[in-house]
Coordinates of C-alpha atoms in Angstrom, one line a residue:
X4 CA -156.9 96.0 109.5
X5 CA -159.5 94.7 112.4
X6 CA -158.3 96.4 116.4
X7 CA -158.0 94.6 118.9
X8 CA -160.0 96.5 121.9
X9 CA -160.1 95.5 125.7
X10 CA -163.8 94.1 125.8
X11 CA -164.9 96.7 128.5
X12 CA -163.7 99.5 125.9
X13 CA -165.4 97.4 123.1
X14 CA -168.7 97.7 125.3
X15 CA -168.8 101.3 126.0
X16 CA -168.0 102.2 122.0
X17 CA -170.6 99.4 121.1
X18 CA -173.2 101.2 123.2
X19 CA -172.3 104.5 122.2
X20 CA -172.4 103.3 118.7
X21 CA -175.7 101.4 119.5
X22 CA -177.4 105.1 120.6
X23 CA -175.7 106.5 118.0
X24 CA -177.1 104.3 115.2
X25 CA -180.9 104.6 116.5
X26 CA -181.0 108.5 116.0
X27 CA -179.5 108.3 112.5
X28 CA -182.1 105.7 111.5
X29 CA -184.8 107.6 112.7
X30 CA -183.3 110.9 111.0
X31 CA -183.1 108.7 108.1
X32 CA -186.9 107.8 108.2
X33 CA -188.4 111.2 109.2
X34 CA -186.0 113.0 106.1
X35 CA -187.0 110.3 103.4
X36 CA -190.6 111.1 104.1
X37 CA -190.1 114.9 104.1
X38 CA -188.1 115.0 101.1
X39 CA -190.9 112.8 99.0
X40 CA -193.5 115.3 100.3
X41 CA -191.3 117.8 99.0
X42 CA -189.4 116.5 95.8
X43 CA -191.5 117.7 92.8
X44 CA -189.6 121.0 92.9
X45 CA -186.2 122.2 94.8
X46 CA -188.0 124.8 97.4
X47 CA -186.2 126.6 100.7
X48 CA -188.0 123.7 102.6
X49 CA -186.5 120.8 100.0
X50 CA -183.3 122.8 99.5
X51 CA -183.2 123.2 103.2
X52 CA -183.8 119.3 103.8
X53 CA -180.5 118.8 101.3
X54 CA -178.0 120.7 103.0
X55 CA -179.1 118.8 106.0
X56 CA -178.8 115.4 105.5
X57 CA -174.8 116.1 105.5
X58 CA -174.9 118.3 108.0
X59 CA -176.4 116.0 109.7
X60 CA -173.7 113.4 108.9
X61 CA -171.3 115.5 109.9
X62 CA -172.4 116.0 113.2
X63 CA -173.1 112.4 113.8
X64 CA -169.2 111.3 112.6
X65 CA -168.5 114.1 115.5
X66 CA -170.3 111.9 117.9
X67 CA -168.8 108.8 116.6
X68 CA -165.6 109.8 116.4
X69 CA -165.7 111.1 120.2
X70 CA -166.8 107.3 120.9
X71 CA -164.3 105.7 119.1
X72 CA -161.3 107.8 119.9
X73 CA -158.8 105.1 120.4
X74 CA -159.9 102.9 117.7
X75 CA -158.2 103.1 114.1
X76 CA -161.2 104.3 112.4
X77 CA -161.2 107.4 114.4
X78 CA -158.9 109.0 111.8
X79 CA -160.9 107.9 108.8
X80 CA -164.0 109.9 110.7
X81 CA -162.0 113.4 109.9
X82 CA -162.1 112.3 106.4
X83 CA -166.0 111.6 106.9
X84 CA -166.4 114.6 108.2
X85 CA -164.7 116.8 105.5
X86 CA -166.6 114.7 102.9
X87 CA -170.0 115.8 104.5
X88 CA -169.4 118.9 105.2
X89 CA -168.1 119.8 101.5
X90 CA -171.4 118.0 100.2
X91 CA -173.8 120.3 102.5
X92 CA -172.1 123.9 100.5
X93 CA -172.0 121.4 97.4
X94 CA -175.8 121.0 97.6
X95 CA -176.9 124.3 99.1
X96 CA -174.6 126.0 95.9
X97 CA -176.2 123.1 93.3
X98 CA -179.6 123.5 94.5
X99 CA -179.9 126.8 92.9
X100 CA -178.4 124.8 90.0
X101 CA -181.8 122.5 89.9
X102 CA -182.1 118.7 90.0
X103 CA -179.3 117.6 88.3
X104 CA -176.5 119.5 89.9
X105 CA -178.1 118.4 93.1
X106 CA -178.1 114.3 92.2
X107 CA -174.5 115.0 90.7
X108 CA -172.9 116.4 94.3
X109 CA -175.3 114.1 95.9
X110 CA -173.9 111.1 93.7
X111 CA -170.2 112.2 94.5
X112 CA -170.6 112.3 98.1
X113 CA -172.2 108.9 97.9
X114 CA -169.3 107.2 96.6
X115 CA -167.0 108.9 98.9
X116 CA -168.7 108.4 102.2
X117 CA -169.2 104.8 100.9
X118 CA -166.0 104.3 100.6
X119 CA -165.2 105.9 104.0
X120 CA -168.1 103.8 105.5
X121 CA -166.6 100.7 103.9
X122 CA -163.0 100.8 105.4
X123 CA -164.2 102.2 108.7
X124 CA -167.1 99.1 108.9
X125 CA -164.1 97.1 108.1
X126 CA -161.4 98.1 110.5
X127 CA -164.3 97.6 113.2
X128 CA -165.1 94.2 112.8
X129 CA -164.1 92.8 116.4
X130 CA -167.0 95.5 117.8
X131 CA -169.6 93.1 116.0
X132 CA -172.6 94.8 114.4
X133 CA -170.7 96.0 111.6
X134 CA -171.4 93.5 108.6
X135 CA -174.4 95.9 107.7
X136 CA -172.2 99.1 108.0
X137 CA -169.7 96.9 105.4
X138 CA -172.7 96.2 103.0
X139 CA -174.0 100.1 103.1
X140 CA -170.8 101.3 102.6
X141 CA -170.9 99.2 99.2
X142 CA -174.2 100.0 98.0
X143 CA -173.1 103.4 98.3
X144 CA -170.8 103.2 95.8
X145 CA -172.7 101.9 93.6
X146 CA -175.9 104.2 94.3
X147 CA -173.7 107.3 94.0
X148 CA -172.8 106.3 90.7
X149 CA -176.4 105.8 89.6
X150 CA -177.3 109.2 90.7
X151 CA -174.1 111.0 89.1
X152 CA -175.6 109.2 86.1
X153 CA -178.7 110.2 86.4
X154 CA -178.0 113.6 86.9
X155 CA -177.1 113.5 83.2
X156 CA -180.4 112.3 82.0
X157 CA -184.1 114.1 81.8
X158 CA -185.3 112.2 84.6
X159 CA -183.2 113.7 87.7
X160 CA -185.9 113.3 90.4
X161 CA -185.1 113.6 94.0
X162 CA -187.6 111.1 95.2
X163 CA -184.9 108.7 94.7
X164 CA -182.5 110.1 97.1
X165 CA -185.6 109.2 99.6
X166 CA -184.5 105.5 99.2
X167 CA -181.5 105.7 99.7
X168 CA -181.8 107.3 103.1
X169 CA -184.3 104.7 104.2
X170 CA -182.3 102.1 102.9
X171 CA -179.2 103.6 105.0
X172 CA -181.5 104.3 108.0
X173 CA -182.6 100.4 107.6
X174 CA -178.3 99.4 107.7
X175 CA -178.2 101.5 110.6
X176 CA -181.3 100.0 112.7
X177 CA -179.9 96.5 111.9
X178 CA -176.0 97.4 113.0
X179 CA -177.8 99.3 116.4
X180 CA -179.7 96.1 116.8
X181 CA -176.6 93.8 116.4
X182 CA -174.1 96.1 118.6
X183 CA -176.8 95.6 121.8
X184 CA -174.5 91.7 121.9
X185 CA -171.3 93.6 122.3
X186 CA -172.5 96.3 124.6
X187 CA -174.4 93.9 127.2
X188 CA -170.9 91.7 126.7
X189 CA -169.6 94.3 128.7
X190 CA -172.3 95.1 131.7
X191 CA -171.5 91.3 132.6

């Protein structure tokens, strides 16, 4: 499922990817830390800060996909895109709804983009940098479903979606910092 890319093409989507990855960690960071300051109650700010992270997203599988046109994940980035930009009017409709309805769409769009990030990481092995992408893409998963199931308990808080931004920003930083071998491969 890996493509097979000229090495000068792999070099100019590795670097694109590289810049790419470096904004979305720092989004990452700067979001966690707003949405802790924020968390103890769903407010326009917090509410605001929910709708977008996707959006976000969404704008950033834009980017990538623009990058990686001729690559096979390119058509699994449409799907990213939907996914994100169903969660952003998922979470600005639950976030009326309160805590729970929030970590529920939250939780759901988790486990979809992390399956999306999973096969995309995959199918762009040969670029390098990806094994972190792979591993986010898994944990993912598995955070979504923790949050769908705490939505259902009495202690929905959204500090915890806080961690799980950092923790993605972190996979991002280390993927930006492993592409920079692929995309000085090709200034040689």
């Amino acid at each position: 499922m890996t493509t097979t890319i000229p090495d000068a093409e792999r070099a100019t989507i590795a670097t694109s990817l590289r810049a790419l990855y470096f904004v979305r960690f720092a989004f990452a960071i700067v979001w966690a830390i707003i949405i802790v300051l924020t968390a103890a109650a769903i407010t326009p700010l917090s509410a605001t800060l929910l709708v977008l992270y996707p959006v976000f997203d969404l704008i950033a599988a834009v980017i990538d996909h623009r990058a990686s046109r001729g690559t096979r994940s390119a058509g699994l980035l449409y799907v990213n895109m939907a996914l994100s930009l169903l969660a952003a009017v998922g979470l600005a409709l639950a976030a009326g709804s309160g805590r729970s309805a929030v970590l529920l769409v939250w939780g759901l769009w988790a486990i979809t983009a992390g399956i999306v990030q999973l096969i995309v990481g995959i199918s762009r092995r040969s670029l390098g940098g990806q094994w972190p992408m792979i591993l986010s893409g898994g944990i993912s998963v598995f955070a979504g479903a923790g949050f769908a199931l705490q939505s259902a308990g009495s202690s929905a808080s959204l500090v915890s979606l806080a961690g799980y931004a950092t923790l993605g920003g972190i996979f991002f930083l280390v993927s930006a910092i492993r592409l920079s071998r692929a995309a000085k491969a090709g200034t040689r």
